[in-house]
Short mmCIF file of C-alpha atoms in Angstrom, two decimals:
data_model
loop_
_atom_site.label_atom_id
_atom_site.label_comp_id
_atom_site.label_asym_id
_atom_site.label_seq_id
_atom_site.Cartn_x
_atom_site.Cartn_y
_atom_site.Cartn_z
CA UNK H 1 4.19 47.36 38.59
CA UNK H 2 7.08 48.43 40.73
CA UNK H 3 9.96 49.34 38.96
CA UNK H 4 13.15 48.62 39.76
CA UNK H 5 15.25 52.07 38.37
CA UNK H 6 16.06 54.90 39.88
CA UNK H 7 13.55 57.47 41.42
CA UNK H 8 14.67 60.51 40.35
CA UNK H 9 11.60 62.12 38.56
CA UNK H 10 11.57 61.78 34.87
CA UNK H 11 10.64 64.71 32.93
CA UNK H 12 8.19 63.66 30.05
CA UNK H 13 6.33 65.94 27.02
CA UNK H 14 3.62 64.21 25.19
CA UNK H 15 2.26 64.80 21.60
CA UNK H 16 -0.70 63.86 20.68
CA UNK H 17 -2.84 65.66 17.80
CA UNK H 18 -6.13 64.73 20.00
CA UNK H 19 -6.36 67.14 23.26
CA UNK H 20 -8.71 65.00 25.17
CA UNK H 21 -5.87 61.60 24.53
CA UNK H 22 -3.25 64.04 26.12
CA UNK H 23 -5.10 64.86 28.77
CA UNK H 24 -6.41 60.91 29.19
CA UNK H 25 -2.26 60.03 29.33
CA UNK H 26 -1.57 62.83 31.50
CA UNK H 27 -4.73 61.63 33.77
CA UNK H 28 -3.17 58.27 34.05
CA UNK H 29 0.50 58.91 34.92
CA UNK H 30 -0.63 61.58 37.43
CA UNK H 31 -0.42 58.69 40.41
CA UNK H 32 3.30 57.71 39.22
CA UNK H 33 4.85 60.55 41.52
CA UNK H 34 8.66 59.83 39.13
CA UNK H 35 7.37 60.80 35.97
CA UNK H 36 6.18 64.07 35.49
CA UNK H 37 4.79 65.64 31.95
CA UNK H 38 6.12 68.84 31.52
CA UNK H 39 5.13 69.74 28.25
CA UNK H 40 2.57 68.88 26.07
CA UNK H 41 1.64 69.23 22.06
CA UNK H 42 -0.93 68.72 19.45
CA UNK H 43 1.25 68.75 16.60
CA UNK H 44 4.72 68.11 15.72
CA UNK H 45 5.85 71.40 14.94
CA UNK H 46 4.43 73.04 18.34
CA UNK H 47 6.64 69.94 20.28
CA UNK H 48 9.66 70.95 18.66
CA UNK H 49 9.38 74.44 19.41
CA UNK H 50 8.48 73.80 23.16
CA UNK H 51 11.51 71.35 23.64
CA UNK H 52 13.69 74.32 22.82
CA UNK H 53 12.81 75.65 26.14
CA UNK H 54 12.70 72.80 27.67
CA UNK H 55 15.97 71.02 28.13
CA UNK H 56 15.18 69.23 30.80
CA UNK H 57 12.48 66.73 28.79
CA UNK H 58 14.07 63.18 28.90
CA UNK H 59 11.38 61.05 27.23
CA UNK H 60 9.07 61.92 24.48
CA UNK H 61 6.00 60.13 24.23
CA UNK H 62 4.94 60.40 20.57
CA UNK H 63 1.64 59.60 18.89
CA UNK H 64 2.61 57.65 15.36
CA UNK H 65 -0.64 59.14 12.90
CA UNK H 66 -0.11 62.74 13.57
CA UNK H 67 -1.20 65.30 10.40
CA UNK H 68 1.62 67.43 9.27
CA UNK H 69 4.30 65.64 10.97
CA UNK H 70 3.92 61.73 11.59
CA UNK H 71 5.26 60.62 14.77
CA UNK H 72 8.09 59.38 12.80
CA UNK H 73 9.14 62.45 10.89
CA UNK H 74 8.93 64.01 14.68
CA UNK H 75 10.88 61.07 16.08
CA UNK H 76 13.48 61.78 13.61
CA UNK H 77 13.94 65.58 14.25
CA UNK H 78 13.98 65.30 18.08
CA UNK H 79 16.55 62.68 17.46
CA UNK H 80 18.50 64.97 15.67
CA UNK H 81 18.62 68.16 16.90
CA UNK H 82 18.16 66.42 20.89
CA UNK H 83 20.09 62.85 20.93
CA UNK H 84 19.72 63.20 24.30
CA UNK H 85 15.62 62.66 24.57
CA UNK H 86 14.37 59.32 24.21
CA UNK H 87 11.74 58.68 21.47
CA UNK H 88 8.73 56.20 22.92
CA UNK H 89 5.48 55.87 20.11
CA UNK H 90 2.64 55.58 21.38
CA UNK H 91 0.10 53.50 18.51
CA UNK H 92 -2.30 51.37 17.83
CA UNK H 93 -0.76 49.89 14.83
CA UNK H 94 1.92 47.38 15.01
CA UNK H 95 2.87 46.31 11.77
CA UNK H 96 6.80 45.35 10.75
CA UNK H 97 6.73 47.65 8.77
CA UNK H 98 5.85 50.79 10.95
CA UNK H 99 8.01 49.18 13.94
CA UNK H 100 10.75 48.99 11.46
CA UNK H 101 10.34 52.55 10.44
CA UNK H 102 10.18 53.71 14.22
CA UNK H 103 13.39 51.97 14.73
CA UNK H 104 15.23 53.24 11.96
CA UNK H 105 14.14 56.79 13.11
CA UNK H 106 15.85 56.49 16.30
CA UNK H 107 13.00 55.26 18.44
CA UNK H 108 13.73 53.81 21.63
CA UNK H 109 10.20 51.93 22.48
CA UNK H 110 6.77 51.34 20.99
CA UNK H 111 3.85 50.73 23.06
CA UNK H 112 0.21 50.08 22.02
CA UNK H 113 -2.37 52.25 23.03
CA UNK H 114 -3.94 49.51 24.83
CA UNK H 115 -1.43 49.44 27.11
CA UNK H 116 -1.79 49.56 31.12
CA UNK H 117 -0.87 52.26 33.13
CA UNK H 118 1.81 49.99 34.50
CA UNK H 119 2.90 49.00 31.44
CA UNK H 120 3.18 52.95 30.15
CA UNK H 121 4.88 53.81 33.32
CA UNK H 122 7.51 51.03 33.33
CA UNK H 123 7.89 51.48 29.58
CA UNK H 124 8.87 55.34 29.97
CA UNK H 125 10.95 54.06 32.69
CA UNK H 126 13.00 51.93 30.90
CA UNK H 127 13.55 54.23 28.02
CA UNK H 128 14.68 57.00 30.21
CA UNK H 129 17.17 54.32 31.54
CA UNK H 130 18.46 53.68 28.21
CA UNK H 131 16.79 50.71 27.72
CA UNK H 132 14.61 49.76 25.09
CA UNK H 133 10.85 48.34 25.42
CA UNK H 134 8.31 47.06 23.31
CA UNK H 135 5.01 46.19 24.19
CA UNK H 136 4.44 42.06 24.10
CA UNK H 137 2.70 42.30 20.92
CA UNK H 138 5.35 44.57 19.11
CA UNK H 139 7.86 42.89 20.00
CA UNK H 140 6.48 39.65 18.56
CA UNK H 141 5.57 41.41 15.31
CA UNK H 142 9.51 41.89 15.49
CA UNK H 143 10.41 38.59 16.32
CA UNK H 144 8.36 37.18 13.47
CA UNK H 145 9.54 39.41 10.81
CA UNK H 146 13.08 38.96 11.26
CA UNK H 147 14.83 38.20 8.30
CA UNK H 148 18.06 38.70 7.64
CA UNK H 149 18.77 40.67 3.55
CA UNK H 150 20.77 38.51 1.75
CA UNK H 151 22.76 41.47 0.58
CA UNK H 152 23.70 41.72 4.24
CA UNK H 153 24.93 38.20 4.85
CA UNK H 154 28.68 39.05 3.17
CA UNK H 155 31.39 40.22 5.26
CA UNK H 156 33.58 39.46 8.13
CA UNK H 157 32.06 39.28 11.91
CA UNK H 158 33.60 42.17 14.52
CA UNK H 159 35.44 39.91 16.91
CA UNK H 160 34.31 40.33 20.35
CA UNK H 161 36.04 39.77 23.90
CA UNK H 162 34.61 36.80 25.83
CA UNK H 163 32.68 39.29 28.14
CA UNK H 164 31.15 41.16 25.45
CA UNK H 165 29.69 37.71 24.03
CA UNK H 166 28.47 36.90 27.24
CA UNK H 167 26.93 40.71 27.54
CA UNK H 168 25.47 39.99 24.06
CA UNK H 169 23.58 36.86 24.47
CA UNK H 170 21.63 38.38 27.94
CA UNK H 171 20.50 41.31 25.63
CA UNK H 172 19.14 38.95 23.11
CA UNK H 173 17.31 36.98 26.27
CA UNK H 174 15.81 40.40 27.42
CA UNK H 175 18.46 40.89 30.38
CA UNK H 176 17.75 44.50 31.58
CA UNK H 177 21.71 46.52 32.59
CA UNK H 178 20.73 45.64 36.51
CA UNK H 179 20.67 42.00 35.36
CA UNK H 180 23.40 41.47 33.70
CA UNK H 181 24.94 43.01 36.42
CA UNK H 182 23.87 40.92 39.21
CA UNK H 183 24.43 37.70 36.52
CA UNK H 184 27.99 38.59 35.70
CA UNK H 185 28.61 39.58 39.21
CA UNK H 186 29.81 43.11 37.78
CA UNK H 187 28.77 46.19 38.01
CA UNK H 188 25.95 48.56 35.82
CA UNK H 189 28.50 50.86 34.42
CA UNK H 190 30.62 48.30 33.29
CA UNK H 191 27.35 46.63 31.64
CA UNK H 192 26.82 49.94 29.92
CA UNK H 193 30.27 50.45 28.89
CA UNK H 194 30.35 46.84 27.01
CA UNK H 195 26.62 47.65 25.46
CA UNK H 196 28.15 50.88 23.78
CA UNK H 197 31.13 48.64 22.93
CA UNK H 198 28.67 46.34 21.27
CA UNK H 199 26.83 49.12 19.22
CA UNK H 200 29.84 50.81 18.30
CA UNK H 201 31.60 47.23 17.18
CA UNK H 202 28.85 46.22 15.28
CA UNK H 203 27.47 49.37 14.13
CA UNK H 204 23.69 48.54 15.39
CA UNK H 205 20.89 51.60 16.02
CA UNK H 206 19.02 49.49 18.45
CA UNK H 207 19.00 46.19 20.00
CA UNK H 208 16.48 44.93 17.48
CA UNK H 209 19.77 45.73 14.89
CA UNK H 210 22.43 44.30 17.18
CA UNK H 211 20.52 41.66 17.94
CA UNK H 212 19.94 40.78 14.04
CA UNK H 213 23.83 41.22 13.47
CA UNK H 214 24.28 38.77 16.04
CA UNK H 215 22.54 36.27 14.18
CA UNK H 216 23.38 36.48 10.58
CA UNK H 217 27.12 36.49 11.72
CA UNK H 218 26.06 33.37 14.18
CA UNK H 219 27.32 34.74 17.49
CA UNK H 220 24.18 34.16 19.03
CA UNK H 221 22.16 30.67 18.51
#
């Protein structure tokens, strides 16, 4: 699957407490000549003393069941001490609750290890972007499961400019930045400036969040 984002090679470090699933991952991306694993660990601890000598990492591709350190707990300390890397798991679980968990960790994407190499590749992709991505079946699990607290429901929407509604309702219809762009006949930065706008406003961790805020305040049908 050709992907649409920029070329620029993508600096990746996998974790993964099973050597011969590292070297299976690394195996596979080896043909995508834009992403490019540059570190590699069998345990959370050992990633998160590599990444301090290696700044350049942009996407970390976690395993969730890790001993030790789950891939959350991990997801949660690169998230902290490096906002700047993008957290993708890597499971073969995808239950609401674990997805949930991810998510509230800082997680950017979760794809099943049953995944394609295209689908891996494009998923990293996307991350590094600053995108999101969920594999189909995770993001139904999602989609099914969202309910909306009742202890949330009180409270007065954010008020939003026309353009940011408009903005809003192509992320909750899957509209990647480049989209919107081309839709709204503006440009990507401005896309991304209005998507922090929208996070910031409505004080959403992912799109999953914004997305629910959307809909319990009824700005999106």
């Amino acid at each position: 699957m050709a992907s649409t984002l920029s070329t620029q090679v993508i600096p990746v470090l996998l974790v993964d407490d099973h050597p011969v699933i590292v070297e299976g991952i690394k195996s596979m991306l080896r043909p995508e000549t834009d992403l490019q694993v540059v570190i590699q660990a069998h345990s959370g601890t050992e990633a998160l003393r590599l990444l301090a000598s290696h700044p350049e990492v942009k996407v970390a591709v976690l395993d969730l069941n890790m001993p030790e350190m789950s891939g959350v707990e991990l997801a949660r300390a690169i998230r902290t001490t490096w906002p700047s890397v993008r957290v993708l798991i890597l499971s073969m679980f995808h239950d609401h609750a674990t997805v949930a968990e991810v998510l509230e960790a800082g997680g950017s994407g979760y794809v099943l290890k049953t995944a394609s190499r295209a689908e891996l590749s494009e998923a990293i992709r996307q991350v590094a972007a600053g995108q999101n991505y969920f594999s189909q079946d995770v993001a139904h699990t999602l989609l099914q499961n969202l309910q909306i607290p009742a202890s949330l429901q009180a409270g007065k929407a954010v008020e939003l400019t026309g353009r940011e509604q408009e903005i809003l309702r192509l992320i909750a219809r899957e509209f990647s930045n480049q989209a919107i762009a081309e839709t709204l006949f503006i440009s990507e930065r401005t896309v991304e400036t209005h998507r922090r706008n929208l996070f910031t406003k409505t004080n959403s961790k992912s799109v999953v969040g914004l997305i629910q805020y959307a809909m319990r305040n009824k700005l999106i049908d």
